[in-house]
Amino acid sequence: ELALDTGFLWPARHGIRSGNHSRPAGGDRLFPGSDTRRRGKTLFCSLRALGRVRLHSQFVAAFAQQLGGPLPMQERKSPVLGSLHPGFTAIVIGGSGGIGRAVLACLECDSNAGAIIAMQRGDGEKIDITDEVSVAEAAGRIARSHREVDLVFNAAGALTINAIGPEKTIRAISAEAMARQFAVNSIGPALLLKYFVPLMPKDRRSIFASLSARVGSIGDNSLGGWLSYRASKAAQNQILKTAAI
């Protein structure tokens, strides 16, 4: 089964309204100190829905930086993770980012999880999703050490690359900048499908999930702008949809 995450959710009871451009209550100020940790428990547990719960990356990164390790959460069963094989193996790509770290913390609190592997461009288990050789080598290492993978969660993506942010007008389109957006947000997930899906078991349920963005929706686009980022996320949506068929 291939899952696709294409939106956002902010817990309304925490003073944060739903919507694509919502921000934490009180402007940019996020919940500080112990209050962040308490609210963070709820957010991490909610993330267990994987493809169903959407998170604002700035909000996740702000409290994930304070945690330094998994939260002492009460065990909660997820319908999605609970459907996987007991002792399942999970890979989180982009595990050093805010959302990736939140997914890892959530998996670490799941008693059904076996091996949990974080992969990123920096330290640890390395992968560069814009480099096919790197993706192939990473999949080869996993095949040798774990043979099968039940869950692959891709949290890697980029909005601003090399200090170039999203376009506000068609006059700002750059072929080079657009190509970099597609390399990270479209071709990267396609390469992960190519090399990691063959490692997923055929005799039981497995999940491939990749983080997209609501702005990748063509039907939901009423504001314009952000051409390269929107197009790259729309392309990722089509790639996963086609692969799922």
C-alpha positions as a Markdown table, in Angstrom:
| # | Residue | x | y | z |
|---|---|---|---|---|
| 1 | Glu | 0.0 | 0.0 | 0.0 |
| 2 | Leu | 1.3 | 3.5 | -0.9 |
| 3 | Ala | 0.1 | 6.4 | 1.2 |
| 4 | Leu | 0.2 | 10.1 | 0.4 |
| 5 | Asp | 0.1 | 13.0 | 2.8 |
| 6 | Thr | -1.1 | 16.3 | 1.2 |
| 7 | Gly | -2.2 | 18.8 | 3.8 |
| 8 | Phe | -1.9 | 20.2 | 7.3 |
| 9 | Leu | -3.6 | 20.1 | 10.7 |
| 10 | Trp | -3.2 | 22.4 | 13.7 |
| 11 | Pro | -4.9 | 21.4 | 17.0 |
| 12 | Ala | -7.7 | 23.9 | 17.4 |
| 13 | Arg | -7.8 | 23.4 | 21.2 |
| 14 | His | -4.3 | 24.8 | 21.4 |
| 15 | Gly | -5.4 | 28.1 | 19.9 |
| 16 | Ile | -4.3 | 27.3 | 16.4 |
| 17 | Arg | -6.8 | 27.4 | 13.6 |
| 18 | Ser | -7.0 | 25.1 | 10.7 |
| 19 | Gly | -5.9 | 26.2 | 7.2 |
| 20 | Asn | -3.0 | 26.4 | 4.9 |
| 21 | His | -1.6 | 29.7 | 6.2 |
| 22 | Ser | -2.4 | 29.4 | 9.9 |
| 23 | Arg | 0.2 | 30.2 | 12.5 |
| 24 | Pro | 0.5 | 29.5 | 16.3 |
| 25 | Ala | -1.6 | 31.6 | 18.5 |
| 26 | Gly | 0.3 | 34.8 | 19.5 |
| 27 | Gly | 2.1 | 35.3 | 16.2 |
| 28 | Asp | 5.4 | 33.5 | 15.9 |
| 29 | Arg | 5.6 | 32.6 | 19.5 |
| 30 | Leu | 5.4 | 28.8 | 20.2 |
| 31 | Phe | 4.5 | 27.1 | 23.4 |
| 32 | Pro | 7.7 | 27.4 | 25.6 |
| 33 | Gly | 9.3 | 25.1 | 28.2 |
| 34 | Ser | 7.3 | 22.4 | 30.0 |
| 35 | Asp | 4.1 | 23.5 | 28.4 |
| 36 | Thr | 5.6 | 22.7 | 25.0 |
| 37 | Arg | 6.5 | 19.2 | 26.3 |
| 38 | Arg | 3.0 | 18.6 | 27.6 |
| 39 | Arg | 1.4 | 19.7 | 24.3 |
| 40 | Gly | 4.1 | 17.9 | 22.4 |
| 41 | Lys | 2.9 | 14.6 | 23.7 |
| 42 | Thr | -0.4 | 15.2 | 22.1 |
| 43 | Leu | 1.2 | 16.2 | 18.8 |
| 44 | Phe | 3.5 | 13.2 | 18.7 |
| 45 | Cys | 0.7 | 10.8 | 19.5 |
| 46 | Ser | -1.5 | 12.4 | 16.9 |
| 47 | Leu | 1.3 | 11.8 | 14.3 |
| 48 | Arg | 0.8 | 8.1 | 14.6 |
| 49 | Ala | -2.0 | 8.4 | 12.0 |
| 50 | Leu | 0.9 | 9.1 | 9.5 |
| 51 | Gly | -1.0 | 9.7 | 6.3 |
| 52 | Arg | -4.0 | 11.3 | 8.0 |
| 53 | Val | -2.6 | 13.9 | 10.3 |
| 54 | Arg | -0.9 | 17.0 | 8.9 |
| 55 | Leu | 1.6 | 19.0 | 10.8 |
| 56 | His | 3.1 | 22.5 | 10.4 |
| 57 | Ser | 6.9 | 22.0 | 10.0 |
| 58 | Gln | 7.8 | 25.2 | 11.9 |
| 59 | Phe | 5.6 | 24.1 | 14.9 |
| 60 | Val | 7.1 | 20.6 | 14.9 |
| 61 | Ala | 10.7 | 21.8 | 14.6 |
| 62 | Ala | 10.3 | 24.3 | 17.5 |
| 63 | Phe | 9.4 | 21.8 | 20.1 |
| 64 | Ala | 11.3 | 18.8 | 18.6 |
| 65 | Gln | 14.5 | 20.8 | 19.2 |
| 66 | Gln | 13.7 | 20.9 | 23.0 |
| 67 | Leu | 13.0 | 17.2 | 23.4 |
| 68 | Gly | 16.3 | 15.5 | 23.0 |
| 69 | Gly | 14.7 | 12.1 | 23.0 |
| 70 | Pro | 11.5 | 10.2 | 22.9 |
| 71 | Leu | 8.7 | 11.5 | 25.2 |
| 72 | Pro | 7.5 | 9.3 | 28.1 |
| 73 | Met | 4.1 | 8.9 | 26.5 |
| 74 | Gln | 1.3 | 6.5 | 27.4 |
| 75 | Glu | 1.1 | 3.8 | 24.8 |
| 76 | Arg | -1.5 | 4.4 | 22.2 |
| 77 | Lys | -2.4 | 2.0 | 19.4 |
| 78 | Ser | -2.6 | 3.4 | 15.9 |
| 79 | Pro | -4.9 | 1.7 | 13.3 |
| 80 | Val | -2.2 | 2.3 | 10.7 |
| 81 | Leu | 0.9 | 1.1 | 12.6 |
| 82 | Gly | -1.1 | -1.6 | 14.4 |
| 83 | Ser | -1.9 | -3.2 | 11.0 |
| 84 | Leu | 1.8 | -3.8 | 10.3 |
| 85 | His | 3.6 | -7.1 | 11.2 |
| 86 | Pro | 4.7 | -7.4 | 14.9 |
| 87 | Gly | 8.3 | -6.3 | 15.1 |
| 88 | Phe | 8.0 | -4.3 | 11.9 |
| 89 | Thr | 11.0 | -2.5 | 10.4 |
| 90 | Ala | 10.6 | 1.2 | 9.7 |
| 91 | Ile | 12.8 | 3.7 | 7.8 |
| 92 | Val | 12.4 | 7.4 | 8.1 |
| 93 | Ile | 14.1 | 9.4 | 5.4 |
| 94 | Gly | 14.9 | 13.0 | 6.4 |
| 95 | Gly | 15.0 | 11.9 | 10.0 |
| 96 | Ser | 17.1 | 14.9 | 11.1 |
| 97 | Gly | 14.3 | 17.4 | 10.2 |
| 98 | Gly | 11.5 | 18.5 | 12.4 |
| 99 | Ile | 8.8 | 16.3 | 11.0 |
| 100 | Gly | 11.2 | 13.4 | 10.6 |
| 101 | Arg | 12.3 | 13.6 | 14.2 |
| 102 | Ala | 8.7 | 13.7 | 15.3 |
| 103 | Val | 7.9 | 10.5 | 13.3 |
| 104 | Leu | 10.9 | 8.8 | 14.8 |
| 105 | Ala | 9.9 | 9.7 | 18.3 |
| 106 | Cys | 6.4 | 8.4 | 17.6 |
| 107 | Leu | 7.7 | 5.1 | 16.3 |
| 108 | Glu | 10.0 | 4.7 | 19.3 |
| 109 | Cys | 7.0 | 4.8 | 21.5 |
| 110 | Asp | 5.2 | 2.0 | 19.6 |
| 111 | Ser | 5.6 | -1.4 | 21.2 |
| 112 | Asn | 4.9 | -3.1 | 17.9 |
| 113 | Ala | 7.9 | -1.5 | 16.2 |
| 114 | Gly | 11.1 | -3.5 | 15.8 |
| 115 | Ala | 14.0 | -1.9 | 14.0 |
| 116 | Ile | 13.7 | 1.9 | 13.4 |
| 117 | Ile | 16.2 | 3.4 | 11.0 |
| 118 | Ala | 16.8 | 7.1 | 10.4 |
| 119 | Met | 18.4 | 8.2 | 7.1 |
| 120 | Gln | 19.5 | 11.6 | 6.2 |
| 121 | Arg | 22.3 | 13.5 | 4.3 |
| 122 | Gly | 24.2 | 14.3 | 7.5 |
| 123 | Asp | 25.5 | 12.0 | 10.3 |
| 124 | Gly | 24.4 | 8.5 | 10.7 |
| 125 | Glu | 22.8 | 6.3 | 8.0 |
| 126 | Lys | 23.5 | 8.5 | 5.0 |
| 127 | Ile | 21.3 | 9.1 | 1.9 |
| 128 | Asp | 20.9 | 11.9 | -0.7 |
| 129 | Ile | 17.6 | 11.5 | -2.4 |
| 130 | Thr | 18.8 | 13.7 | -5.3 |
| 131 | Asp | 21.6 | 11.2 | -6.1 |
| 132 | Glu | 20.5 | 7.9 | -7.6 |
| 133 | Val | 23.8 | 6.2 | -6.7 |
| 134 | Ser | 23.3 | 7.3 | -3.0 |
| 135 | Val | 19.7 | 6.0 | -3.0 |
| 136 | Ala | 20.7 | 2.7 | -4.5 |
| 137 | Glu | 23.6 | 2.2 | -2.1 |
| 138 | Ala | 21.4 | 3.1 | 0.9 |
| 139 | Ala | 18.8 | 0.5 | -0.2 |
| 140 | Gly | 21.5 | -2.1 | -0.7 |
| 141 | Arg | 22.8 | -1.6 | 2.9 |
| 142 | Ile | 19.3 | -2.0 | 4.2 |
| 143 | Ala | 18.8 | -5.1 | 2.1 |
| 144 | Arg | 21.9 | -6.7 | 3.6 |
| 145 | Ser | 21.2 | -5.7 | 7.2 |
| 146 | His | 17.4 | -6.1 | 7.4 |
| 147 | Arg | 16.3 | -7.9 | 4.2 |
| 148 | Glu | 12.7 | -6.5 | 4.4 |
| 149 | Val | 11.2 | -3.1 | 5.3 |
| 150 | Asp | 7.5 | -2.8 | 6.4 |
| 151 | Leu | 7.3 | 1.0 | 6.5 |
| 152 | Val | 9.1 | 3.7 | 4.5 |
| 153 | Phe | 8.3 | 7.3 | 5.5 |
| 154 | Asn | 9.9 | 10.0 | 3.4 |
| 155 | Ala | 10.0 | 13.3 | 5.3 |
| 156 | Ala | 12.6 | 14.9 | 3.0 |
| 157 | Gly | 11.7 | 18.0 | 1.0 |
| 158 | Ala | 12.6 | 21.6 | 0.4 |
| 159 | Leu | 10.9 | 24.9 | -0.1 |
| 160 | Thr | 14.0 | 27.2 | -0.2 |
| 161 | Ile | 17.1 | 25.8 | -1.9 |
| 162 | Asn | 20.5 | 27.6 | -2.0 |
| 163 | Ala | 18.8 | 30.7 | -0.5 |
| 164 | Ile | 16.3 | 30.8 | -3.4 |
| 165 | Gly | 12.7 | 30.8 | -2.2 |
| 166 | Pro | 9.4 | 30.4 | -4.0 |
| 167 | Glu | 8.5 | 32.7 | -6.9 |
| 168 | Lys | 6.0 | 35.4 | -6.5 |
| 169 | Thr | 5.7 | 36.1 | -10.2 |
| 170 | Ile | 6.3 | 34.3 | -13.4 |
| 171 | Arg | 9.2 | 36.7 | -14.2 |
| 172 | Ala | 11.1 | 35.1 | -11.3 |
| 173 | Ile | 11.1 | 31.6 | -12.9 |
| 174 | Ser | 14.6 | 30.1 | -13.1 |
| 175 | Ala | 15.2 | 26.9 | -15.0 |
| 176 | Glu | 18.1 | 26.0 | -12.6 |
| 177 | Ala | 16.1 | 26.7 | -9.4 |
| 178 | Met | 13.0 | 24.8 | -10.8 |
| 179 | Ala | 15.2 | 21.8 | -11.6 |
| 180 | Arg | 16.5 | 21.7 | -8.0 |
| 181 | Gln | 13.0 | 21.8 | -6.7 |
| 182 | Phe | 12.0 | 18.8 | -8.9 |
| 183 | Ala | 15.2 | 16.9 | -7.9 |
| 184 | Val | 14.3 | 17.1 | -4.2 |
| 185 | Asn | 10.5 | 17.0 | -4.2 |
| 186 | Ser | 9.7 | 14.9 | -7.2 |
| 187 | Ile | 12.6 | 12.8 | -8.6 |
| 188 | Gly | 13.8 | 12.0 | -5.1 |
| 189 | Pro | 10.6 | 10.3 | -4.0 |
| 190 | Ala | 10.5 | 8.5 | -7.4 |
| 191 | Leu | 14.0 | 7.1 | -6.7 |
| 192 | Leu | 13.0 | 6.0 | -3.3 |
| 193 | Leu | 10.1 | 4.1 | -4.8 |
| 194 | Lys | 12.4 | 2.5 | -7.4 |
| 195 | Tyr | 14.9 | 1.2 | -4.8 |
| 196 | Phe | 13.0 | 0.7 | -1.6 |
| 197 | Val | 9.7 | -0.8 | -2.7 |
| 198 | Pro | 11.4 | -4.0 | -3.9 |
| 199 | Leu | 12.5 | -4.4 | -0.2 |
| 200 | Met | 8.9 | -4.4 | 1.1 |
| 201 | Pro | 7.3 | -7.7 | 1.8 |
| 202 | Lys | 4.7 | -9.1 | -0.6 |
| 203 | Asp | 3.0 | -11.5 | 1.8 |
| 204 | Arg | 1.8 | -9.0 | 4.3 |
| 205 | Arg | 0.9 | -5.3 | 4.6 |
| 206 | Ser | 3.6 | -2.7 | 4.1 |
| 207 | Ile | 3.4 | 1.1 | 3.7 |
| 208 | Phe | 5.3 | 3.6 | 1.6 |
| 209 | Ala | 4.5 | 7.2 | 2.6 |
| 210 | Ser | 5.9 | 10.5 | 1.3 |
| 211 | Leu | 5.3 | 13.9 | 2.6 |
| 212 | Ser | 3.8 | 16.2 | 0.0 |
| 213 | Ala | 2.1 | 19.6 | 0.5 |
| 214 | Arg | -1.3 | 21.1 | 0.2 |
| 215 | Val | 0.0 | 23.7 | -2.2 |
| 216 | Gly | 0.7 | 20.8 | -4.7 |
| 217 | Ser | -3.0 | 20.5 | -5.2 |
| 218 | Ile | -4.1 | 21.9 | -8.6 |
| 219 | Gly | -7.8 | 22.2 | -7.6 |
| 220 | Asp | -7.0 | 23.9 | -4.3 |
| 221 | Asn | -4.7 | 26.6 | -5.9 |
| 222 | Ser | -6.6 | 29.9 | -5.6 |
| 223 | Leu | -3.6 | 32.1 | -4.7 |
| 224 | Gly | -1.1 | 31.5 | -7.4 |
| 225 | Gly | 2.7 | 32.0 | -6.9 |
| 226 | Trp | 5.3 | 29.4 | -5.8 |
| 227 | Leu | 5.3 | 27.9 | -9.3 |
| 228 | Ser | 8.3 | 25.6 | -8.9 |
| 229 | Tyr | 7.4 | 24.3 | -5.5 |
| 230 | Arg | 3.8 | 23.8 | -6.4 |
| 231 | Ala | 4.6 | 22.0 | -9.6 |
| 232 | Ser | 7.2 | 19.7 | -7.9 |
| 233 | Lys | 4.8 | 18.7 | -5.2 |
| 234 | Ala | 2.0 | 18.1 | -7.8 |
| 235 | Ala | 4.4 | 15.9 | -9.7 |
| 236 | Gln | 5.2 | 13.9 | -6.6 |
| 237 | Asn | 1.4 | 13.4 | -6.0 |
| 238 | Gln | 1.1 | 12.0 | -9.6 |
| 239 | Ile | 4.2 | 9.8 | -9.1 |
| 240 | Leu | 2.8 | 8.2 | -6.0 |
| 241 | Lys | -0.7 | 7.9 | -7.4 |
| 242 | Thr | 0.6 | 6.1 | -10.5 |
| 243 | Ala | 2.9 | 3.9 | -8.4 |
| 244 | Ala | 0.0 | 2.9 | -6.2 |
| 245 | Ile | -2.0 | 1.8 | -9.3 |
